[in-house]
PDB file of C-alpha atoms in Angstrom:
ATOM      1  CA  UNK A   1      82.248  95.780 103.927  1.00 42.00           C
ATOM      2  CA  UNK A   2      84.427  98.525 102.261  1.00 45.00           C
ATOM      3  CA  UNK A   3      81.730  99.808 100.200  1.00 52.00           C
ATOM      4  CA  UNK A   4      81.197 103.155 102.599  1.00 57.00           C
ATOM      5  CA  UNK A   5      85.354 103.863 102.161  1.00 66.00           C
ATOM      6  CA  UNK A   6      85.644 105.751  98.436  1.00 84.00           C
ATOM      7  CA  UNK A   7      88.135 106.742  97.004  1.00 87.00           C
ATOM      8  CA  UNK A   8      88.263 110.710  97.806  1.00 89.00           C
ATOM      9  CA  UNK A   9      88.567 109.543 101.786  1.00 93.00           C
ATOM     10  CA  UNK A  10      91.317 107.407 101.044  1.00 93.00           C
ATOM     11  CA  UNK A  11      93.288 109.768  99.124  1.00 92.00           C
ATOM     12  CA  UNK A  12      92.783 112.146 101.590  1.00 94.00           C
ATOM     13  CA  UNK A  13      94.454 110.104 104.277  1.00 96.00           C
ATOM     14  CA  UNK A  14      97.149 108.583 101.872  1.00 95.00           C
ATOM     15  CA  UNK A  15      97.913 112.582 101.046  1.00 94.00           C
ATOM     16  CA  UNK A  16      97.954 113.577 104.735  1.00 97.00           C
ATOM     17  CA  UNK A  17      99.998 110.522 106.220  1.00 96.00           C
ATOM     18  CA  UNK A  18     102.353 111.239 103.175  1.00 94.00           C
ATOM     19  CA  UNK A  19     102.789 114.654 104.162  1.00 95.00           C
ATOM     20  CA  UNK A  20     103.123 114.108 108.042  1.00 94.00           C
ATOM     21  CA  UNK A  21     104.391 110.569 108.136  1.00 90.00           C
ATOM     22  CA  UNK A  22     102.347 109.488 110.651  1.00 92.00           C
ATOM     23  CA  UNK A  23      99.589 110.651 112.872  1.00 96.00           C
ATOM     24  CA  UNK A  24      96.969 110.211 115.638  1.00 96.00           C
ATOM     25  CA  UNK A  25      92.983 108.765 114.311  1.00 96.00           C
ATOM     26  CA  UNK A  26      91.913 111.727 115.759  1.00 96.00           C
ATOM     27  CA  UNK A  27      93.929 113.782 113.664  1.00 97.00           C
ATOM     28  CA  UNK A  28      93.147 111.783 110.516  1.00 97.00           C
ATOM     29  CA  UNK A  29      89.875 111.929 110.785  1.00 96.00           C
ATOM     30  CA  UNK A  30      89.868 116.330 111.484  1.00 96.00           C
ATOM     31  CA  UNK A  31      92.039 116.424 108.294  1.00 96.00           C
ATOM     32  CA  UNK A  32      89.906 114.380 106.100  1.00 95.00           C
ATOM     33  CA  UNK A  33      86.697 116.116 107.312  1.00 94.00           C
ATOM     34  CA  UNK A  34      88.495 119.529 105.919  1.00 93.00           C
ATOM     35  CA  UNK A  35      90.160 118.246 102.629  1.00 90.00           C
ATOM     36  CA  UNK A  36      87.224 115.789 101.594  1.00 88.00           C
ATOM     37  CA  UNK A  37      84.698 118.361  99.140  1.00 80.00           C
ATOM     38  CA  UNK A  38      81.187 118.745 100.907  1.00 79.00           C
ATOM     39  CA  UNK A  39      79.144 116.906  97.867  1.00 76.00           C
ATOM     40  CA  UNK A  40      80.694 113.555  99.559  1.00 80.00           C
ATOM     41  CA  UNK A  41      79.207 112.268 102.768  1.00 84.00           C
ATOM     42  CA  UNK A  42      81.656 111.693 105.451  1.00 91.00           C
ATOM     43  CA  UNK A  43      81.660 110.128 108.668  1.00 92.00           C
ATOM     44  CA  UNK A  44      83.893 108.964 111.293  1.00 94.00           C
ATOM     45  CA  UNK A  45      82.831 105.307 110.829  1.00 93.00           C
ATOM     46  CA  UNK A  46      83.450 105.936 106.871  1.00 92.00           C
ATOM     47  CA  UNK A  47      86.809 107.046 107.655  1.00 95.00           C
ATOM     48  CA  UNK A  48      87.507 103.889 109.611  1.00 94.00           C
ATOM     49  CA  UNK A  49      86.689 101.789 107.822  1.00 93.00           C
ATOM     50  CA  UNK A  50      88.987 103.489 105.046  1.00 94.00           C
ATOM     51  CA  UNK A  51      91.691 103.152 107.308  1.00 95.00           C
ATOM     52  CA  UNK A  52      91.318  99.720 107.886  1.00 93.00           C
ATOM     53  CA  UNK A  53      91.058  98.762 104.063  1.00 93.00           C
ATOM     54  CA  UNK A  54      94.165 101.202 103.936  1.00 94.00           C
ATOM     55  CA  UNK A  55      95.905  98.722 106.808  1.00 92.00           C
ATOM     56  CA  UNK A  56      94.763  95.716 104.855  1.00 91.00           C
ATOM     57  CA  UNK A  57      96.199  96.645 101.280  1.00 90.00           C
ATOM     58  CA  UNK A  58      99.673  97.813 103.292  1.00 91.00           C
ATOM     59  CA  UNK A  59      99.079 101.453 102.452  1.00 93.00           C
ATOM     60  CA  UNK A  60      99.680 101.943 106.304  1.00 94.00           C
ATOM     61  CA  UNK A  61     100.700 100.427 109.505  1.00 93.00           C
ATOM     62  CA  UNK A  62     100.075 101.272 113.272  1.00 92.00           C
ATOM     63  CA  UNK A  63     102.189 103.401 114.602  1.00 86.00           C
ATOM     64  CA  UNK A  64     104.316 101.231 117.065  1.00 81.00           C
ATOM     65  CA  UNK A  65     102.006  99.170 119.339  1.00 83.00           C
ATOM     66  CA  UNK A  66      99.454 102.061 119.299  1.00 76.00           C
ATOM     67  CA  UNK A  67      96.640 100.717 117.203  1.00 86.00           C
ATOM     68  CA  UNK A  68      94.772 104.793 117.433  1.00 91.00           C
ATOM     69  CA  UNK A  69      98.173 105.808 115.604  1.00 94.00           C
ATOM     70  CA  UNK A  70      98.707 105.436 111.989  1.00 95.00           C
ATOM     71  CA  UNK A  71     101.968 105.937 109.629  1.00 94.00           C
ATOM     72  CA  UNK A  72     102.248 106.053 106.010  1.00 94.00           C
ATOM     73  CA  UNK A  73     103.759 102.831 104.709  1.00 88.00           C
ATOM     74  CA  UNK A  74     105.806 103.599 101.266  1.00 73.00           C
ATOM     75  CA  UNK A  75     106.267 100.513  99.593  1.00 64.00           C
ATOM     76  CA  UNK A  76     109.693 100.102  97.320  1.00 53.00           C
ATOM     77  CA  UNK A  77     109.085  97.436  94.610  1.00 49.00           C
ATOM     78  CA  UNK A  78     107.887  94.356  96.556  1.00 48.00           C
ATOM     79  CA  UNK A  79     109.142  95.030  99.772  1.00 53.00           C
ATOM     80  CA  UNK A  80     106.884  96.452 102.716  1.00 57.00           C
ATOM     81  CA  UNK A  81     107.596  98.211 105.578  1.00 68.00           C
ATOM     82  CA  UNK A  82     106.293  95.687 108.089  1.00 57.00           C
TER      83      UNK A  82
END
C-alpha cells in the first residue's frame, strides 16, 4: 500500500512539519511539490499516502480534531505525543 510514499516525500514533510510545527494538507502538499527534486514523480495521492504511513509510524498526529491538519509529533525515548 505504501509502496508510492519514498523516502524523499517523507523527509520532505518530516523537514517542513519540523520547521513549522504543524500545518494545513494543502500546505504540505505545495511545500513538498517545491522541495522534492524533479527526477522523483510526485503526486498529491503519493503525498497522502506518505502522510498516512507518517500518522501510522507516530511521526505525526492531526492537528486537534481537524483530520486536513497535520503537526509534527517529536517523540522523547518511548513516549509519544498522543
Amino acid at each position: 500500500y505504501y509502496s508510492d510514499c519514498n523516502d524523499q516525500i517523507q523527509a520532505s514533510i518530516l523537514r517542513f512539519l519540523k520547521k513549522e510545527r504543524f500545518a494545513f494538507e494543502d500546505k504540505i502538499i505545495e511545500v513538498v511539490y517545491q522541495l522534492v527534486p524533479s527526477h522523483f514523480p510526485v503526486t498529491n495521492e503519493k503525498i497522502k499516502k506518505c502522510l498516512e504511513k507518517l500518522l501510522e509510524l507516530g511521526y505525526i498526529i492531526h492537528q486537534g480534531t481537524k483530520t486536513n491538519s497535520y503537526r509534527y509529533c517529536r517523540k522523547i525515548g518511548r513516549a509519544s505525543c498522543r
